[in-house]
Amino acid sequence: MLTIFNRALLLVDISKEELVRAKTKMKNAGISIEIKTRRNEQKGKSADLYAVYVRKCDYTEARKVWERG
């Protein structure tokens, strides 16, 4: 279980496609993630803002997996 004390922010995005891509990549690499969703409203437009967190001890590996493309 990820708590606020042992997690690191991997990425923040508004795209559901990027969220699915991140979930798939981390699952294939065996890295557990936690996703927080927040509604972002600006100038009458609203969008969901997705934050993907990983364990601090997995952050370096998760960063490598994410950057591999």
Short mmCIF file of N, CA and C in Angstrom, two decimals:
data_model
loop_
_atom_site.label_atom_id
_atom_site.label_comp_id
_atom_site.label_asym_id
_atom_site.label_seq_id
_atom_site.Cartn_x
_atom_site.Cartn_y
_atom_site.Cartn_z
N MET A 1 0.84 -1.18 0.00
CA MET A 1 0.00 0.00 0.00
C MET A 1 0.88 1.25 0.00
N LEU A 2 0.51 2.20 -0.82
CA LEU A 2 1.25 3.46 -0.87
C LEU A 2 0.64 4.45 0.11
N THR A 3 1.48 5.09 0.88
CA THR A 3 1.02 6.14 1.77
C THR A 3 1.70 7.44 1.36
N ILE A 4 1.28 8.50 1.93
CA ILE A 4 1.85 9.80 1.58
C ILE A 4 3.34 9.87 1.92
N PHE A 5 3.79 9.04 2.85
CA PHE A 5 5.18 9.10 3.29
C PHE A 5 6.14 8.26 2.46
N ASN A 6 5.61 7.27 1.72
CA ASN A 6 6.52 6.41 0.97
C ASN A 6 6.26 6.44 -0.53
N ARG A 7 5.69 7.50 -1.04
CA ARG A 7 5.41 7.57 -2.47
C ARG A 7 6.09 8.77 -3.11
N ALA A 8 6.29 8.64 -4.42
CA ALA A 8 6.89 9.72 -5.19
C ALA A 8 6.03 9.95 -6.43
N LEU A 9 5.89 11.19 -6.82
CA LEU A 9 5.09 11.55 -7.98
C LEU A 9 5.85 11.21 -9.26
N LEU A 10 5.24 10.38 -10.10
CA LEU A 10 5.86 9.99 -11.36
C LEU A 10 5.43 10.91 -12.48
N LEU A 11 4.14 11.17 -12.60
CA LEU A 11 3.68 12.05 -13.67
C LEU A 11 2.32 12.62 -13.35
N VAL A 12 2.02 13.77 -13.97
CA VAL A 12 0.73 14.43 -13.87
C VAL A 12 0.30 14.76 -15.29
N ASP A 13 -0.94 14.40 -15.64
CA ASP A 13 -1.41 14.63 -17.00
C ASP A 13 -2.93 14.74 -17.00
N ILE A 14 -3.49 15.30 -18.07
CA ILE A 14 -4.94 15.36 -18.21
C ILE A 14 -5.45 14.34 -19.24
N SER A 15 -4.54 13.66 -19.88
CA SER A 15 -4.89 12.72 -20.94
C SER A 15 -5.17 11.32 -20.39
N LYS A 16 -6.34 10.78 -20.70
CA LYS A 16 -6.65 9.41 -20.28
C LYS A 16 -5.77 8.41 -21.01
N GLU A 17 -5.38 8.73 -22.23
CA GLU A 17 -4.52 7.84 -22.99
C GLU A 17 -3.16 7.69 -22.32
N GLU A 18 -2.60 8.79 -21.82
CA GLU A 18 -1.32 8.74 -21.11
C GLU A 18 -1.46 7.97 -19.80
N LEU A 19 -2.61 8.11 -19.16
CA LEU A 19 -2.86 7.38 -17.92
C LEU A 19 -2.88 5.87 -18.19
N VAL A 20 -3.57 5.46 -19.23
CA VAL A 20 -3.63 4.04 -19.60
C VAL A 20 -2.24 3.54 -19.97
N ARG A 21 -1.49 4.35 -20.71
CA ARG A 21 -0.13 3.98 -21.10
C ARG A 21 0.76 3.78 -19.87
N ALA A 22 0.65 4.69 -18.90
CA ALA A 22 1.44 4.58 -17.67
C ALA A 22 1.05 3.35 -16.88
N LYS A 23 -0.25 3.09 -16.77
CA LYS A 23 -0.72 1.91 -16.03
C LYS A 23 -0.19 0.63 -16.67
N THR A 24 -0.25 0.56 -17.99
CA THR A 24 0.20 -0.63 -18.70
C THR A 24 1.70 -0.85 -18.54
N LYS A 25 2.47 0.22 -18.71
CA LYS A 25 3.93 0.11 -18.59
C LYS A 25 4.35 -0.31 -17.19
N MET A 26 3.76 0.29 -16.18
CA MET A 26 4.13 -0.03 -14.81
C MET A 26 3.69 -1.45 -14.43
N LYS A 27 2.53 -1.86 -14.91
CA LYS A 27 2.06 -3.22 -14.64
C LYS A 27 3.00 -4.24 -15.27
N ASN A 28 3.40 -3.99 -16.52
CA ASN A 28 4.32 -4.91 -17.20
C ASN A 28 5.68 -4.97 -16.51
N ALA A 29 6.09 -3.88 -15.87
CA ALA A 29 7.37 -3.84 -15.17
C ALA A 29 7.26 -4.34 -13.73
N GLY A 30 6.04 -4.62 -13.28
CA GLY A 30 5.83 -5.11 -11.92
C GLY A 30 5.91 -4.04 -10.86
N ILE A 31 5.63 -2.80 -11.23
CA ILE A 31 5.69 -1.67 -10.30
C ILE A 31 4.27 -1.26 -9.94
N SER A 32 3.98 -1.22 -8.64
CA SER A 32 2.64 -0.82 -8.22
C SER A 32 2.52 0.70 -8.25
N ILE A 33 1.33 1.16 -8.61
CA ILE A 33 1.08 2.59 -8.71
C ILE A 33 -0.18 2.95 -7.96
N GLU A 34 -0.33 4.23 -7.70
CA GLU A 34 -1.55 4.79 -7.14
C GLU A 34 -1.91 6.00 -7.98
N ILE A 35 -3.18 6.14 -8.30
CA ILE A 35 -3.63 7.24 -9.15
C ILE A 35 -4.59 8.11 -8.35
N LYS A 36 -4.34 9.38 -8.35
CA LYS A 36 -5.23 10.36 -7.73
C LYS A 36 -5.82 11.22 -8.84
N THR A 37 -7.12 11.41 -8.80
CA THR A 37 -7.81 12.21 -9.81
C THR A 37 -8.38 13.45 -9.15
N ARG A 38 -8.20 14.58 -9.82
CA ARG A 38 -8.74 15.84 -9.32
C ARG A 38 -9.35 16.60 -10.47
N ARG A 39 -10.48 17.23 -10.24
CA ARG A 39 -11.14 18.03 -11.24
C ARG A 39 -10.44 19.38 -11.33
N ASN A 40 -10.04 19.75 -12.54
CA ASN A 40 -9.36 21.01 -12.78
C ASN A 40 -10.28 21.90 -13.63
N GLU A 41 -10.66 23.05 -13.11
CA GLU A 41 -11.56 23.94 -13.84
C GLU A 41 -10.88 25.29 -14.08
N GLN A 42 -10.85 25.67 -15.36
CA GLN A 42 -10.29 26.96 -15.74
C GLN A 42 -11.13 27.57 -16.85
N LYS A 43 -11.52 28.82 -16.67
CA LYS A 43 -12.25 29.58 -17.68
C LYS A 43 -13.47 28.83 -18.21
N GLY A 44 -14.22 28.23 -17.29
CA GLY A 44 -15.44 27.55 -17.69
C GLY A 44 -15.25 26.16 -18.25
N LYS A 45 -14.01 25.75 -18.47
CA LYS A 45 -13.74 24.40 -18.97
C LYS A 45 -13.25 23.54 -17.81
N SER A 46 -13.66 22.29 -17.82
CA SER A 46 -13.20 21.40 -16.76
C SER A 46 -12.54 20.18 -17.37
N ALA A 47 -11.57 19.66 -16.67
CA ALA A 47 -10.86 18.46 -17.10
C ALA A 47 -10.37 17.73 -15.86
N ASP A 48 -10.21 16.44 -15.99
CA ASP A 48 -9.66 15.66 -14.88
C ASP A 48 -8.14 15.71 -14.95
N LEU A 49 -7.53 15.88 -13.81
CA LEU A 49 -6.08 15.92 -13.69
C LEU A 49 -5.65 14.65 -12.97
N TYR A 50 -4.83 13.84 -13.64
CA TYR A 50 -4.41 12.55 -13.10
C TYR A 50 -2.99 12.64 -12.58
N ALA A 51 -2.77 12.20 -11.35
CA ALA A 51 -1.44 12.14 -10.76
C ALA A 51 -1.11 10.68 -10.49
N VAL A 52 0.02 10.22 -11.01
CA VAL A 52 0.45 8.83 -10.86
C VAL A 52 1.61 8.79 -9.87
N TYR A 53 1.43 8.02 -8.81
CA TYR A 53 2.45 7.88 -7.77
C TYR A 53 3.00 6.46 -7.76
N VAL A 54 4.28 6.33 -7.41
CA VAL A 54 4.93 5.04 -7.22
C VAL A 54 5.63 5.07 -5.86
N ARG A 55 6.06 3.91 -5.41
CA ARG A 55 6.83 3.86 -4.17
C ARG A 55 8.17 4.56 -4.38
N LYS A 56 8.65 5.22 -3.34
CA LYS A 56 9.93 5.91 -3.45
C LYS A 56 11.05 4.96 -3.85
N CYS A 57 11.02 3.74 -3.34
CA CYS A 57 12.08 2.79 -3.67
C CYS A 57 11.99 2.32 -5.12
N ASP A 58 10.83 2.46 -5.76
CA ASP A 58 10.64 2.06 -7.16
C ASP A 58 10.75 3.24 -8.13
N TYR A 59 10.95 4.44 -7.61
CA TYR A 59 10.89 5.63 -8.47
C TYR A 59 11.93 5.61 -9.59
N THR A 60 13.16 5.26 -9.30
CA THR A 60 14.22 5.27 -10.32
C THR A 60 13.88 4.29 -11.44
N GLU A 61 13.46 3.10 -11.08
CA GLU A 61 13.10 2.09 -12.08
C GLU A 61 11.86 2.54 -12.88
N ALA A 62 10.87 3.12 -12.18
CA ALA A 62 9.66 3.59 -12.86
C ALA A 62 9.99 4.70 -13.85
N ARG A 63 10.89 5.58 -13.47
CA ARG A 63 11.31 6.67 -14.36
C ARG A 63 11.97 6.11 -15.63
N LYS A 64 12.83 5.09 -15.45
CA LYS A 64 13.48 4.46 -16.60
C LYS A 64 12.46 3.80 -17.51
N VAL A 65 11.49 3.09 -16.91
CA VAL A 65 10.46 2.42 -17.70
C VAL A 65 9.63 3.45 -18.47
N TRP A 66 9.27 4.53 -17.82
CA TRP A 66 8.45 5.56 -18.46
C TRP A 66 9.20 6.24 -19.60
N GLU A 67 10.47 6.52 -19.41
CA GLU A 67 11.25 7.24 -20.43
C GLU A 67 11.65 6.38 -21.61
N ARG A 68 11.60 5.07 -21.47
CA ARG A 68 11.93 4.19 -22.57
C ARG A 68 10.97 4.34 -23.74
N GLY A 69 9.80 4.83 -23.46
CA GLY A 69 8.86 5.10 -24.54
C GLY A 69 8.11 3.92 -24.94
#
